[in-house]
mmCIF file of C-alpha atoms in Angstrom:
data_model
loop_
_atom_site.group_PDB
_atom_site.id
_atom_site.type_symbol
_atom_site.label_atom_id
_atom_site.label_comp_id
_atom_site.label_asym_id
_atom_site.label_seq_id
_atom_site.Cartn_x
_atom_site.Cartn_y
_atom_site.Cartn_z
ATOM 1 C CA MET A 21 113.586 117.862 117.724
ATOM 2 C CA GLU A 22 113.876 114.717 119.825
ATOM 3 C CA ALA A 23 114.131 116.826 122.982
ATOM 4 C CA ILE A 24 110.995 118.752 122.030
ATOM 5 C CA PHE A 25 109.030 115.551 121.396
ATOM 6 C CA GLN A 26 110.210 114.123 124.714
ATOM 7 C CA LYS A 27 109.120 117.338 126.477
ATOM 8 C CA ILE A 28 105.666 117.130 124.883
ATOM 9 C CA ILE A 29 105.325 113.515 126.019
ATOM 10 C CA ALA A 30 106.700 114.281 129.495
ATOM 11 C CA ASN A 31 104.134 117.081 129.891
ATOM 12 C CA ASN A 32 101.398 114.590 128.989
ATOM 13 C CA PHE A 33 100.675 116.522 125.763
ATOM 14 C CA SER A 34 99.423 119.606 127.652
ATOM 15 C CA ASP A 35 101.326 121.820 125.179
ATOM 16 C CA VAL A 36 99.053 120.578 122.378
ATOM 17 C CA ALA A 37 95.773 120.413 124.342
ATOM 18 C CA GLY A 38 92.780 120.592 122.033
ATOM 19 C CA LEU A 39 94.518 118.777 119.189
ATOM 20 C CA THR A 40 92.250 116.592 117.075
ATOM 21 C CA ALA A 41 93.380 114.562 114.124
ATOM 22 C CA ASP A 42 91.544 112.217 111.797
ATOM 23 C CA THR A 43 93.882 110.103 109.744
ATOM 24 C CA SER A 44 93.639 107.125 107.435
ATOM 25 C CA ILE A 45 96.427 104.572 107.672
ATOM 26 C CA PRO A 46 96.587 102.015 104.857
ATOM 27 C CA MET A 47 98.656 98.927 105.684
ATOM 28 C CA SER A 48 99.712 96.309 103.174
ATOM 29 C CA GLN A 49 99.067 92.641 103.778
ATOM 30 C CA SER A 50 102.831 92.010 103.871
ATOM 31 C CA LEU A 51 103.358 94.610 106.635
ATOM 32 C CA ILE A 52 100.494 93.121 108.647
ATOM 33 C CA ASN A 53 102.056 89.663 108.261
ATOM 34 C CA GLU A 54 105.393 91.036 109.519
ATOM 35 C CA ILE A 55 103.633 92.490 112.576
ATOM 36 C CA ILE A 56 101.873 89.173 113.267
ATOM 37 C CA ALA A 57 105.159 87.245 112.938
ATOM 38 C CA ALA A 58 106.865 89.648 115.368
ATOM 39 C CA ALA A 59 103.978 89.295 117.854
ATOM 40 C CA LEU A 60 104.260 85.493 117.683
ATOM 41 C CA GLN A 61 108.021 85.329 118.316
ATOM 42 C CA GLY A 62 108.709 83.047 121.245
ATOM 43 C CA ASN A 63 105.198 81.547 121.188
ATOM 44 C CA LYS A 64 105.417 77.849 121.999
ATOM 45 C CA THR A 65 102.108 76.870 120.393
ATOM 46 C CA ILE A 66 101.766 78.798 117.132
ATOM 47 C CA GLN A 67 104.468 78.352 114.494
ATOM 48 C CA SER A 68 103.041 80.783 111.939
ATOM 49 C CA CYS A 69 99.885 82.684 111.101
ATOM 50 C CA PRO A 70 100.030 84.362 107.666
ATOM 51 C CA VAL A 71 96.866 86.171 106.621
ATOM 52 C CA SER A 72 95.333 87.141 103.296
ATOM 53 C CA ILE A 73 93.177 90.252 103.385
ATOM 54 C CA HIS A 74 90.087 90.542 101.200
ATOM 55 C CA GLU A 75 87.227 92.985 100.564
ATOM 56 C CA GLN A 76 84.493 93.634 103.170
ATOM 57 C CA ASN A 77 86.660 92.905 106.241
ATOM 58 C CA GLN A 78 87.147 89.276 105.218
ATOM 59 C CA VAL A 79 90.463 87.684 106.193
ATOM 60 C CA SER A 80 91.829 84.223 105.409
ATOM 61 C CA VAL A 81 94.204 82.794 108.006
ATOM 62 C CA ARG A 82 96.603 79.890 107.568
ATOM 63 C CA LEU A 83 97.348 78.910 111.174
ATOM 64 C CA LYS A 84 100.184 76.459 111.791
ATOM 65 C CA THR A 85 100.239 75.186 115.346
ATOM 66 C CA ASN A 86 102.292 72.586 117.215
ATOM 67 C CA LEU A 87 99.053 70.945 118.365
ATOM 68 C CA LEU A 88 98.147 69.632 114.897
ATOM 69 C CA PRO A 89 100.252 68.119 112.093
ATOM 70 C CA TRP A 90 98.479 70.198 109.407
ATOM 71 C CA PRO A 91 97.738 73.898 109.070
ATOM 72 C CA LEU A 92 94.249 75.247 109.732
ATOM 73 C CA HIS A 93 92.612 77.359 107.049
ATOM 74 C CA LEU A 94 90.306 79.816 108.771
ATOM 75 C CA LYS A 95 88.040 82.507 107.411
ATOM 76 C CA VAL A 96 87.273 85.383 109.747
ATOM 77 C CA LYS A 97 85.344 88.626 109.513
ATOM 78 C CA LEU A 98 86.853 91.640 111.288
ATOM 79 C CA ASP A 99 84.623 93.955 113.275
ATOM 80 C CA GLN A 100 84.382 97.372 111.646
ATOM 81 C CA SER A 101 85.868 99.132 114.663
ATOM 82 C CA VAL A 102 88.168 98.577 117.614
ATOM 83 C CA ASP A 103 86.264 98.170 120.884
ATOM 84 C CA PHE A 104 87.507 100.976 123.130
ATOM 85 C CA ALA A 105 84.688 100.471 125.659
ATOM 86 C CA SER A 106 85.842 97.028 126.732
ATOM 87 C CA PHE A 107 87.210 96.374 130.194
ATOM 88 C CA SER A 108 90.921 97.106 130.796
ATOM 89 C CA SER A 109 92.116 97.835 127.252
ATOM 90 C CA PRO A 110 90.922 98.127 123.641
ATOM 91 C CA LYS A 111 90.079 94.949 121.786
ATOM 92 C CA LEU A 112 90.051 93.891 118.152
ATOM 93 C CA ARG A 113 87.275 91.382 117.531
ATOM 94 C CA MET A 114 86.841 88.967 114.656
ATOM 95 C CA TRP A 115 84.382 86.193 113.977
ATOM 96 C CA LEU A 116 85.131 82.678 112.731
ATOM 97 C CA GLU A 117 83.117 81.979 109.596
ATOM 98 C CA ASN A 118 84.267 78.383 109.225
ATOM 99 C CA ASN A 119 85.690 75.706 111.546
ATOM 100 C CA ARG A 120 83.604 77.045 114.449
ATOM 101 C CA LEU A 121 84.163 73.831 116.398
ATOM 102 C CA LEU A 122 87.833 74.810 116.549
ATOM 103 C CA GLY A 123 86.870 77.845 118.625
ATOM 104 C CA GLY A 124 85.741 75.623 121.451
ATOM 105 C CA LEU A 125 88.691 73.268 121.114
ATOM 106 C CA GLY A 126 91.226 76.102 120.890
ATOM 107 C CA SER A 127 89.730 77.704 123.964
ATOM 108 C CA PHE A 128 89.852 74.388 125.828
ATOM 109 C CA PHE A 129 93.511 73.771 124.974
ATOM 110 C CA ASN A 130 94.625 77.419 125.470
ATOM 111 C CA ALA A 131 96.060 77.270 121.959
ATOM 112 C CA LEU A 132 96.377 81.024 121.494
ATOM 113 C CA PRO A 133 98.893 83.451 123.010
ATOM 114 C CA GLU A 134 97.911 85.334 126.182
ATOM 115 C CA TRP A 135 96.890 88.394 124.130
ATOM 116 C CA ALA A 136 94.295 86.431 122.117
ATOM 117 C CA LYS A 137 91.196 84.705 123.447
ATOM 118 C CA LEU A 138 88.516 82.516 121.897
ATOM 119 C CA TYR A 139 84.915 82.873 123.002
ATOM 120 C CA GLY A 140 82.852 80.458 120.919
ATOM 121 C CA ASN A 141 83.235 81.703 117.348
ATOM 122 C CA GLN A 142 84.729 85.050 118.422
ATOM 123 C CA VAL A 143 88.468 85.760 118.490
ATOM 124 C CA VAL A 144 89.439 88.734 120.674
ATOM 125 C CA ILE A 145 92.864 90.403 120.466
ATOM 126 C CA ASP A 146 93.821 92.532 123.499
ATOM 127 C CA LEU A 147 95.660 95.483 121.950
ATOM 128 C CA GLY A 148 96.836 96.777 125.323
ATOM 129 C CA SER A 149 99.078 93.761 125.768
ATOM 130 C CA PHE A 150 101.336 95.082 122.978
ATOM 131 C CA LEU A 151 102.057 98.318 124.844
ATOM 132 C CA HIS A 152 105.195 97.777 126.881
ATOM 133 C CA THR A 153 106.461 101.241 127.797
ATOM 134 C CA PRO A 154 104.733 104.147 129.546
ATOM 135 C CA GLU A 155 105.282 106.286 126.410
ATOM 136 C CA GLN A 156 103.515 103.713 124.232
ATOM 137 C CA LYS A 157 100.578 103.628 126.660
ATOM 138 C CA ARG A 158 100.330 107.433 126.763
ATOM 139 C CA LEU A 159 100.430 107.684 122.973
ATOM 140 C CA PHE A 160 97.859 104.928 122.582
ATOM 141 C CA ALA A 161 95.569 106.675 125.089
ATOM 142 C CA LEU A 162 95.283 109.572 122.611
ATOM 143 C CA ILE A 163 93.444 107.300 120.176
ATOM 144 C CA LYS A 164 89.702 107.723 120.601
ATOM 145 C CA SER A 165 88.441 105.469 117.801
ATOM 146 C CA VAL A 166 89.646 103.201 115.023
ATOM 147 C CA GLU A 167 87.421 102.146 112.142
ATOM 148 C CA ILE A 168 88.601 99.190 110.058
ATOM 149 C CA ARG A 169 87.923 98.493 106.396
ATOM 150 C CA THR A 170 89.709 96.236 103.989
ATOM 151 C CA GLY A 171 90.449 95.975 100.312
ATOM 152 C CA GLU A 172 92.176 93.206 98.429
ATOM 153 C CA GLY A 173 95.617 92.825 100.056
ATOM 154 C CA LYS A 174 95.320 95.773 102.459
ATOM 155 C CA ALA A 175 93.632 97.081 105.579
ATOM 156 C CA ILE A 176 92.748 100.720 106.133
ATOM 157 C CA PHE A 177 92.545 102.086 109.659
ATOM 158 C CA ASP A 178 90.636 105.356 110.079
ATOM 159 C CA VAL A 179 91.988 106.728 113.349
ATOM 160 C CA LYS A 180 90.678 109.614 115.457
ATOM 161 C CA ILE A 181 93.201 111.165 117.853
ATOM 162 C CA GLU A 182 92.367 113.750 120.513
ATOM 163 C CA VAL A 183 94.356 115.521 123.204
ATOM 164 C CA ASP A 184 92.119 116.725 126.036
#
């Protein structure tokens, strides 16, 4: 089976042209926190960033950074979809609902990793920066849209995949 999957990928999915798939991927808060911790490994500024997920795309963040002696408690609201129209690669956007002054300070001090940017009260995560291999990039290119909704302790990603 591995050889068949590799052939499909090597042929740029031409053997499954016309495929469309709509899928819903629920992810627990604990899995999301594991992914965040893995993404932050080796970061010199951020020590930890556990999140609590709530209804209506509300997320609480406990950000521990080397720049301050205390953790920051942030409340953000996730956009309802991933921005696939943005320049260079898809972006996940969220909006600070408290501590908005920190957005300006964090931007000034380059407090976030290279894959995250602060623009006023907006936090933008560049999803393309997590794709390291050509296979990952080709698979990710099949994703046409991602809608995001949350429930208490989980996020649900409604993903549309198409092979042209």
